[in-house]
Amino acid sequence: MALPVAAWVAGGVTARLQRVIAFARRIAEGDLSARLDEAGEDELAEMEAALNRTAERLGPEFCRDRSRRQELAAMLDSMQEGSGRHYP
């Protein structure tokens, strides 16, 4: 009786860990809108909630960084264009 129950519990944990791995892959690919379904009140649920909070905080920071990089690139481009006009 215990073996089927243990297999069922292990299958549930494995499925949740696979969802966490898929989430991590999406985040690594730049999809900061990815979120995990927080299921249960165990240690995995705490980890899922922490990962969701981390993704929520990273999203706006990455957007600000991307915007700043674009601004800097535009400034550098304009500086290069300007210097080319003055020095043939």
PDB file of C-alpha atoms in Angstrom:
ATOM      1  CA  MET A   1       0.000   0.000   0.000  1.00  0.00           C
ATOM      2  CA  ALA A   2       2.797   2.414   0.855  1.00  0.00           C
ATOM      3  CA  LEU A   3       4.628   1.948  -2.446  1.00  0.00           C
ATOM      4  CA  PRO A   4       1.772   3.190  -4.678  1.00  0.00           C
ATOM      5  CA  VAL A   5       1.223   6.182  -2.390  1.00  0.00           C
ATOM      6  CA  ALA A   6       4.940   7.013  -2.452  1.00  0.00           C
ATOM      7  CA  ALA A   7       4.980   6.731  -6.247  1.00  0.00           C
ATOM      8  CA  TRP A   8       1.940   9.024  -6.504  1.00  0.00           C
ATOM      9  CA  VAL A   9       3.532  11.636  -4.210  1.00  0.00           C
ATOM     10  CA  ALA A  10       6.847  11.427  -6.076  1.00  0.00           C
ATOM     11  CA  GLY A  11       5.014  11.891  -9.379  1.00  0.00           C
ATOM     12  CA  GLY A  12       3.342  15.037  -8.077  1.00  0.00           C
ATOM     13  CA  VAL A  13       6.630  16.476  -6.864  1.00  0.00           C
ATOM     14  CA  THR A  14       8.321  15.601 -10.138  1.00  0.00           C
ATOM     15  CA  ALA A  15       5.578  17.337 -12.131  1.00  0.00           C
ATOM     16  CA  ARG A  16       5.904  20.480 -10.015  1.00  0.00           C
ATOM     17  CA  LEU A  17       9.681  20.481 -10.391  1.00  0.00           C
ATOM     18  CA  GLN A  18       9.291  20.130 -14.159  1.00  0.00           C
ATOM     19  CA  ARG A  19       7.054  23.224 -14.139  1.00  0.00           C
ATOM     20  CA  VAL A  20       9.736  25.106 -12.173  1.00  0.00           C
ATOM     21  CA  ILE A  21      12.356  24.045 -14.725  1.00  0.00           C
ATOM     22  CA  ALA A  22      10.140  25.203 -17.608  1.00  0.00           C
ATOM     23  CA  PHE A  23       9.598  28.511 -15.784  1.00  0.00           C
ATOM     24  CA  ALA A  24      13.352  28.950 -15.282  1.00  0.00           C
ATOM     25  CA  ARG A  25      13.959  28.298 -18.982  1.00  0.00           C
ATOM     26  CA  ARG A  26      11.399  30.931 -19.968  1.00  0.00           C
ATOM     27  CA  ILE A  27      12.998  33.463 -17.625  1.00  0.00           C
ATOM     28  CA  ALA A  28      16.456  32.619 -18.989  1.00  0.00           C
ATOM     29  CA  GLU A  29      15.123  33.230 -22.513  1.00  0.00           C
ATOM     30  CA  GLY A  30      13.943  36.687 -21.451  1.00  0.00           C
ATOM     31  CA  ASP A  31      10.249  36.010 -20.837  1.00  0.00           C
ATOM     32  CA  LEU A  32       9.870  37.851 -17.546  1.00  0.00           C
ATOM     33  CA  SER A  33       6.088  37.595 -17.767  1.00  0.00           C
ATOM     34  CA  ALA A  34       6.326  33.887 -16.928  1.00  0.00           C
ATOM     35  CA  ARG A  35       4.726  32.909 -13.638  1.00  0.00           C
ATOM     36  CA  LEU A  36       4.304  29.687 -11.711  1.00  0.00           C
ATOM     37  CA  ASP A  37       1.010  28.431 -10.369  1.00  0.00           C
ATOM     38  CA  GLU A  38       1.511  28.345  -6.637  1.00  0.00           C
ATOM     39  CA  ALA A  39       0.012  25.071  -5.468  1.00  0.00           C
ATOM     40  CA  GLY A  40      -0.192  23.932  -1.883  1.00  0.00           C
ATOM     41  CA  GLU A  41       1.373  25.189   1.271  1.00  0.00           C
ATOM     42  CA  ASP A  42       4.605  23.241   1.273  1.00  0.00           C
ATOM     43  CA  GLU A  43       8.240  24.131   0.665  1.00  0.00           C
ATOM     44  CA  LEU A  44       7.782  23.948  -3.107  1.00  0.00           C
ATOM     45  CA  ALA A  45       4.931  26.459  -2.914  1.00  0.00           C
ATOM     46  CA  GLU A  46       7.185  28.814  -0.962  1.00  0.00           C
ATOM     47  CA  MET A  47       9.874  28.435  -3.615  1.00  0.00           C
ATOM     48  CA  GLU A  48       7.341  29.025  -6.407  1.00  0.00           C
ATOM     49  CA  ALA A  49       6.103  32.182  -4.695  1.00  0.00           C
ATOM     50  CA  ALA A  50       9.675  33.437  -4.217  1.00  0.00           C
ATOM     51  CA  LEU A  51      10.499  32.802  -7.886  1.00  0.00           C
ATOM     52  CA  ASN A  52       7.356  34.649  -8.972  1.00  0.00           C
ATOM     53  CA  ARG A  53       8.274  37.646  -6.801  1.00  0.00           C
ATOM     54  CA  THR A  54      11.786  37.632  -8.241  1.00  0.00           C
ATOM     55  CA  ALA A  55      10.458  37.635 -11.818  1.00  0.00           C
ATOM     56  CA  GLU A  56       8.047  40.456 -10.935  1.00  0.00           C
ATOM     57  CA  ARG A  57      10.900  42.584  -9.608  1.00  0.00           C
ATOM     58  CA  LEU A  58      13.275  41.810 -12.457  1.00  0.00           C
ATOM     59  CA  GLY A  59      10.811  42.760 -15.197  1.00  0.00           C
ATOM     60  CA  PRO A  60      10.735  46.527 -14.573  1.00  0.00           C
ATOM     61  CA  GLU A  61      14.471  46.624 -13.843  1.00  0.00           C
ATOM     62  CA  PHE A  62      15.319  44.925 -17.136  1.00  0.00           C
ATOM     63  CA  CYS A  63      12.992  47.301 -19.002  1.00  0.00           C
ATOM     64  CA  ARG A  64      14.738  50.306 -17.440  1.00  0.00           C
ATOM     65  CA  ASP A  65      18.137  48.845 -18.290  1.00  0.00           C
ATOM     66  CA  ARG A  66      17.078  48.154 -21.879  1.00  0.00           C
ATOM     67  CA  SER A  67      15.794  51.701 -22.224  1.00  0.00           C
ATOM     68  CA  ARG A  68      19.033  53.142 -20.842  1.00  0.00           C
ATOM     69  CA  ARG A  69      21.105  51.019 -23.222  1.00  0.00           C
ATOM     70  CA  GLN A  70      19.026  52.245 -26.154  1.00  0.00           C
ATOM     71  CA  GLU A  71      19.484  55.859 -25.054  1.00  0.00           C
ATOM     72  CA  LEU A  72      23.238  55.390 -24.717  1.00  0.00           C
ATOM     73  CA  ALA A  73      23.435  53.705 -28.121  1.00  0.00           C
ATOM     74  CA  ALA A  74      21.523  56.604 -29.687  1.00  0.00           C
ATOM     75  CA  MET A  75      23.865  59.114 -28.031  1.00  0.00           C
ATOM     76  CA  LEU A  76      26.937  57.233 -29.240  1.00  0.00           C
ATOM     77  CA  ASP A  77      25.525  57.001 -32.762  1.00  0.00           C
ATOM     78  CA  SER A  78      24.841  60.731 -32.836  1.00  0.00           C
ATOM     79  CA  MET A  79      28.335  61.460 -31.516  1.00  0.00           C
ATOM     80  CA  GLN A  80      29.898  59.284 -34.213  1.00  0.00           C
ATOM     81  CA  GLU A  81      27.771  60.907 -36.903  1.00  0.00           C
ATOM     82  CA  GLY A  82      28.624  64.364 -35.620  1.00  0.00           C
ATOM     83  CA  SER A  83      32.342  63.687 -35.492  1.00  0.00           C
ATOM     84  CA  GLY A  84      32.273  62.333 -39.044  1.00  0.00           C
ATOM     85  CA  ARG A  85      30.812  65.556 -40.359  1.00  0.00           C
ATOM     86  CA  HIS A  86      33.449  67.760 -38.795  1.00  0.00           C
ATOM     87  CA  TYR A  87      36.458  65.644 -39.637  1.00  0.00           C
ATOM     88  CA  PRO A  88      36.394  64.337 -43.212  1.00  0.00           C
TER      89      PRO A  88
END
